[in-house]
Short mmCIF file of C-alpha atoms in Angstrom, two decimals:
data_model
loop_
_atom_site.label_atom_id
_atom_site.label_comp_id
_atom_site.label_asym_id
_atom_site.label_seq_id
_atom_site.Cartn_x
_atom_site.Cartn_y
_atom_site.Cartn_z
CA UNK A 1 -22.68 8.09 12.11
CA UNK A 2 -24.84 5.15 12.27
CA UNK A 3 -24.51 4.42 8.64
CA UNK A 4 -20.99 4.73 8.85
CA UNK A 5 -20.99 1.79 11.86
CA UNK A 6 -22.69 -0.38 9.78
CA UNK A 7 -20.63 -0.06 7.11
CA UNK A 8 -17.37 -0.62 9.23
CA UNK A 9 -19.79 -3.73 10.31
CA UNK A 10 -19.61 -5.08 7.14
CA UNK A 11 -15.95 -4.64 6.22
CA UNK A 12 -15.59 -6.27 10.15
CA UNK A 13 -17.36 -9.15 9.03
CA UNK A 14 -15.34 -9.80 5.79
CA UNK A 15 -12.44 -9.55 7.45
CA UNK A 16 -13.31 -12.25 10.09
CA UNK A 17 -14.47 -14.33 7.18
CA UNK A 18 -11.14 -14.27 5.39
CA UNK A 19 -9.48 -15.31 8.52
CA UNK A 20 -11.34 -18.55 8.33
CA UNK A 21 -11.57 -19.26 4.83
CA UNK A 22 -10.82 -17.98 1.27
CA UNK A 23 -12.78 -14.69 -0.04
CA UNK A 24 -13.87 -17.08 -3.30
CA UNK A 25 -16.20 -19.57 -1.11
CA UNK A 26 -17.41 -16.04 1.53
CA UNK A 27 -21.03 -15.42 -0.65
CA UNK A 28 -22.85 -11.88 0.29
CA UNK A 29 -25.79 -14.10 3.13
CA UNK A 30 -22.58 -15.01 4.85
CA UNK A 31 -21.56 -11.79 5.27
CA UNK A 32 -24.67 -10.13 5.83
CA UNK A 33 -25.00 -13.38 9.11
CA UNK A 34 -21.61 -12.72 10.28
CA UNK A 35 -22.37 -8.77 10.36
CA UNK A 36 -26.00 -9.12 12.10
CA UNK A 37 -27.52 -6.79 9.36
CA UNK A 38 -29.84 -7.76 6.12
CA UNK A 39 -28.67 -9.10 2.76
CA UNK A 40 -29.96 -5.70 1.24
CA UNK A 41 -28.05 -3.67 3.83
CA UNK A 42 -24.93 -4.81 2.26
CA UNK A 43 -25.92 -3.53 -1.12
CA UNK A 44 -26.61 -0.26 -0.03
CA UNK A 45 -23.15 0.31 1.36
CA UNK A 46 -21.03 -2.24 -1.84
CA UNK A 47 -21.77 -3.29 -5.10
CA UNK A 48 -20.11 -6.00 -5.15
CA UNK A 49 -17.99 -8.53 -2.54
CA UNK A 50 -14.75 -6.79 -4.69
CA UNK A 51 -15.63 -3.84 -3.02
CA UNK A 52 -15.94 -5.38 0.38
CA UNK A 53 -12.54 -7.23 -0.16
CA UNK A 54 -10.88 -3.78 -1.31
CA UNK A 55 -12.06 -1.94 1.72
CA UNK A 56 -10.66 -4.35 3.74
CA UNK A 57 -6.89 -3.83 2.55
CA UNK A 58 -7.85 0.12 2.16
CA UNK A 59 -8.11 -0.13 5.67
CA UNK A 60 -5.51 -1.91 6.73
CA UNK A 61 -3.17 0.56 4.97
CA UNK A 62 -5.20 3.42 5.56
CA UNK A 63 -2.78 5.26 8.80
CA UNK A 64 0.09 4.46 6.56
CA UNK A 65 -1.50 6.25 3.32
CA UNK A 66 -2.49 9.05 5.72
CA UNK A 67 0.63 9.70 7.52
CA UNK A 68 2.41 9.68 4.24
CA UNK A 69 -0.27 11.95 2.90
CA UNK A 70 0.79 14.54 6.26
CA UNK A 71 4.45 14.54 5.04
CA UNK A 72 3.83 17.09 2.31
CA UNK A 73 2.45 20.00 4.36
CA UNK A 74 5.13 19.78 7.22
CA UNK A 75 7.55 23.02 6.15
CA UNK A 76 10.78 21.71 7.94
CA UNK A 77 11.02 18.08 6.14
CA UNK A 78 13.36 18.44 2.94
CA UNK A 79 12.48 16.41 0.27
CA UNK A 80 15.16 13.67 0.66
CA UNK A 81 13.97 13.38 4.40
CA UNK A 82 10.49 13.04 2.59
CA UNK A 83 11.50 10.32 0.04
CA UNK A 84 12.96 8.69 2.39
CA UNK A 85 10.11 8.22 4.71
CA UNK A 86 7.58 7.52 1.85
CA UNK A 87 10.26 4.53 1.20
CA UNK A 88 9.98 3.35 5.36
CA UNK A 89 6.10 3.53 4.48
CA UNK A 90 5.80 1.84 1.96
CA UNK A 91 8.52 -1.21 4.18
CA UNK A 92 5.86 -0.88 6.57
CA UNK A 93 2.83 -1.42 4.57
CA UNK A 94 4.53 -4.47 2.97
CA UNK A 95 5.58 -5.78 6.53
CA UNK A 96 2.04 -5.38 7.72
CA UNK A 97 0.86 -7.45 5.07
CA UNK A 98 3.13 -10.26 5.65
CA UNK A 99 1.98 -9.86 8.78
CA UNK A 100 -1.86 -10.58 8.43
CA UNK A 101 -0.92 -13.18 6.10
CA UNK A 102 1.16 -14.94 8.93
CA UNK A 103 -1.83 -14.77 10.72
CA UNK A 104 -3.94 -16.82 8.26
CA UNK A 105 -5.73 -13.27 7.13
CA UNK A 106 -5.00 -14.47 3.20
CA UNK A 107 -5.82 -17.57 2.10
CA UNK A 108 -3.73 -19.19 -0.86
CA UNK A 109 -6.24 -19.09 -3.58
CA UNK A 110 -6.82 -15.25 -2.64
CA UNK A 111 -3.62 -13.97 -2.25
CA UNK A 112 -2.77 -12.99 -5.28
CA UNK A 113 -5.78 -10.75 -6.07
CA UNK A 114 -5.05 -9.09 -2.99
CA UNK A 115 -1.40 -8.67 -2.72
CA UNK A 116 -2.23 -7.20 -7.23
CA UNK A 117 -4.67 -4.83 -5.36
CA UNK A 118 -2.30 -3.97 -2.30
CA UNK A 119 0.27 -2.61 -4.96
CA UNK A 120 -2.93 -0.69 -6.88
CA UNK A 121 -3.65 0.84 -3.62
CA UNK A 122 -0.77 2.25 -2.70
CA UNK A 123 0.19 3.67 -6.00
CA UNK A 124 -3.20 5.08 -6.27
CA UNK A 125 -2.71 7.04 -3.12
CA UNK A 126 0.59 7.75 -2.51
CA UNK A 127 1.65 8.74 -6.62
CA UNK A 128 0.29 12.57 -5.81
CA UNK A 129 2.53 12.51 -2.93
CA UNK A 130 5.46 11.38 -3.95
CA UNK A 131 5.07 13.77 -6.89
CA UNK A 132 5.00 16.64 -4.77
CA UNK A 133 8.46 15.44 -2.99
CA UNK A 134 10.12 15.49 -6.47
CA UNK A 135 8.33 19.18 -7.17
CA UNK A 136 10.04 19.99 -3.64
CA UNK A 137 13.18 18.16 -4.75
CA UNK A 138 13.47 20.62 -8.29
CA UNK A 139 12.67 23.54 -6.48
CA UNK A 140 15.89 22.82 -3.56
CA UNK A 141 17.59 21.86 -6.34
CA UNK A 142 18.50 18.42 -4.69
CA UNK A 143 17.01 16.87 -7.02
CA UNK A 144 16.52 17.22 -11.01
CA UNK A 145 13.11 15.63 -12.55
CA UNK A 146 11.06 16.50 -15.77
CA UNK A 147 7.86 14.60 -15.29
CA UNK A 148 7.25 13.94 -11.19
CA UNK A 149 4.19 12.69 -11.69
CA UNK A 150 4.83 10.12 -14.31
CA UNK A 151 8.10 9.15 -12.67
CA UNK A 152 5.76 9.05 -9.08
CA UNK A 153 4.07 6.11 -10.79
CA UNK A 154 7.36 4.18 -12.11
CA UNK A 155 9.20 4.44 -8.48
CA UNK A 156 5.81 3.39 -6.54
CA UNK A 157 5.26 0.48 -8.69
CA UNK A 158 8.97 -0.70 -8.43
CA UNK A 159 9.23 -0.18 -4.90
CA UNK A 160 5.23 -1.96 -3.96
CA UNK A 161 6.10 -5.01 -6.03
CA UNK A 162 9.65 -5.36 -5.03
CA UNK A 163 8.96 -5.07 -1.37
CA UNK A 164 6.30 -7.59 -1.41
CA UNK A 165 7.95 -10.67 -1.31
CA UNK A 166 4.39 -12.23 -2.41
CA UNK A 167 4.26 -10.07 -5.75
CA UNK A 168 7.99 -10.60 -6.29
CA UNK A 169 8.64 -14.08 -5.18
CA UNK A 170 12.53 -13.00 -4.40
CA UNK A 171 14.75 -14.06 -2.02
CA UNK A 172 15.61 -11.24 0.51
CA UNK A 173 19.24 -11.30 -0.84
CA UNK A 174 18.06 -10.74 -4.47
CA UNK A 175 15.49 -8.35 -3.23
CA UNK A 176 18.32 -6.23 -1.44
CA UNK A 177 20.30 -6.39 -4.61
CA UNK A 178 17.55 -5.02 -6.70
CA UNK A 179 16.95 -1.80 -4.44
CA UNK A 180 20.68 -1.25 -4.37
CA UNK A 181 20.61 -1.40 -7.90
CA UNK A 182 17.49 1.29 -7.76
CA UNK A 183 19.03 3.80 -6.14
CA UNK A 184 22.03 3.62 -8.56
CA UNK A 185 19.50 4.35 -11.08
CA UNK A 186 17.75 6.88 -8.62
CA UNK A 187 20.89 8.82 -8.29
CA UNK A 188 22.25 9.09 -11.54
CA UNK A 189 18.54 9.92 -13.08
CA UNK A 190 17.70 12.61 -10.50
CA UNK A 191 21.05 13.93 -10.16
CA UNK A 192 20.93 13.07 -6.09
CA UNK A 193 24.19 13.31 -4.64
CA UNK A 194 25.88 9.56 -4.45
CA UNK A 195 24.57 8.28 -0.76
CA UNK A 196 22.03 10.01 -0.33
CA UNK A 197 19.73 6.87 -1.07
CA UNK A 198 21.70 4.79 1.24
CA UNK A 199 18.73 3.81 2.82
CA UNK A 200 17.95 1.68 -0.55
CA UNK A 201 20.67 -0.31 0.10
CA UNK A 202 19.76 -2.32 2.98
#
């Protein structure tokens, strides 16, 4: 347990640093000050300041990856319901970003890095899930899909980068237009009956 506190110290620490100033000029001593803990402590827990910086977004994202994660073992969600929650998730991650970047939490010269890893992130943890809803989808037959997994990875990546305004450098309008457009190409690919990805077109 204590190891585990000292860890969350650090990633504390890095986090309070990037609300002051960009994650380029934060070196490994002024984490290790801002933490209370030795230089070599840090090096235990990270390899690098990457690893830091990537723990920091994991974390921030972490009860939306989770309770996306819980989706696939509840028995009475279909797998439309499903899809369509993994779609409010991934809204809600992207919201909560904009959020801590409103709040100074990104500075310019880091922000792209971080929104690059954001999208790596969730992909990365939400592709086996979203796999499994398409599995779910062949099997009720709402749905028709030859490779979920691969497919997992196309809609993830189009949905991540297309609801981060940062990535896609859209207007909402355009951005709107786009997921309309995606669930056109949803529908007709999967064989989903027209509407049924209304929620795309907001």
């Amino acid at each position: 347990m204590q190891n585990n506190n000292k860890k969350e110290k650090i990633i504390d620490a890095m986090q309070r640093l990037m609300n002051k100033k960009s994650a380029q000029s934060i070196s490994v001593s002024d984490i290790a000050k801002e933490a209370g803990i030795g230089k070599g402590s840090i090096y235990y827990y990270f390899e690098t300041k990457e690893e830091i910086i990537n723990s920091v977004i994991e974390r921030s994202h972490a009860q939306i990856i989770e309770s996306s994660k819980r989706l696939i073992s509840d028995p009475d969600l279909d797998a439309l319901t499903k899809l369509q929650l993994i779609f409010k998730a991934c809204r809600e991650s992207s919201l909560e970003l904009s959020r801590q970047e409103s709040m100074n939490f990104f500075e310019k010269q880091q922000s792209a890095l971080l929104h690059r890893r954001y999208v790596e992130i969730m992909t990365e943890n939400l592709c086996p899930v979203v796999a499994d809803i398409i599995r779910q989808g062949n099997t009720e037959g709402c749905m028709r899909c030859a490779t979920p997994a691969e497919t997992a990875k196309i809609v993830l990546i189009l949905l991540t980068v297309l609801l981060d305004n940062q990535s896609a450098q859209t207007h909402p309008e355009q951005t709107n237009k786009t997921l309309a457009a995606l669930a056109d190409i949803f529908e007709k690919s999967f064989d989903i009956q027209k509407g049924y990805l209304d929620y795309l077109r907001i």
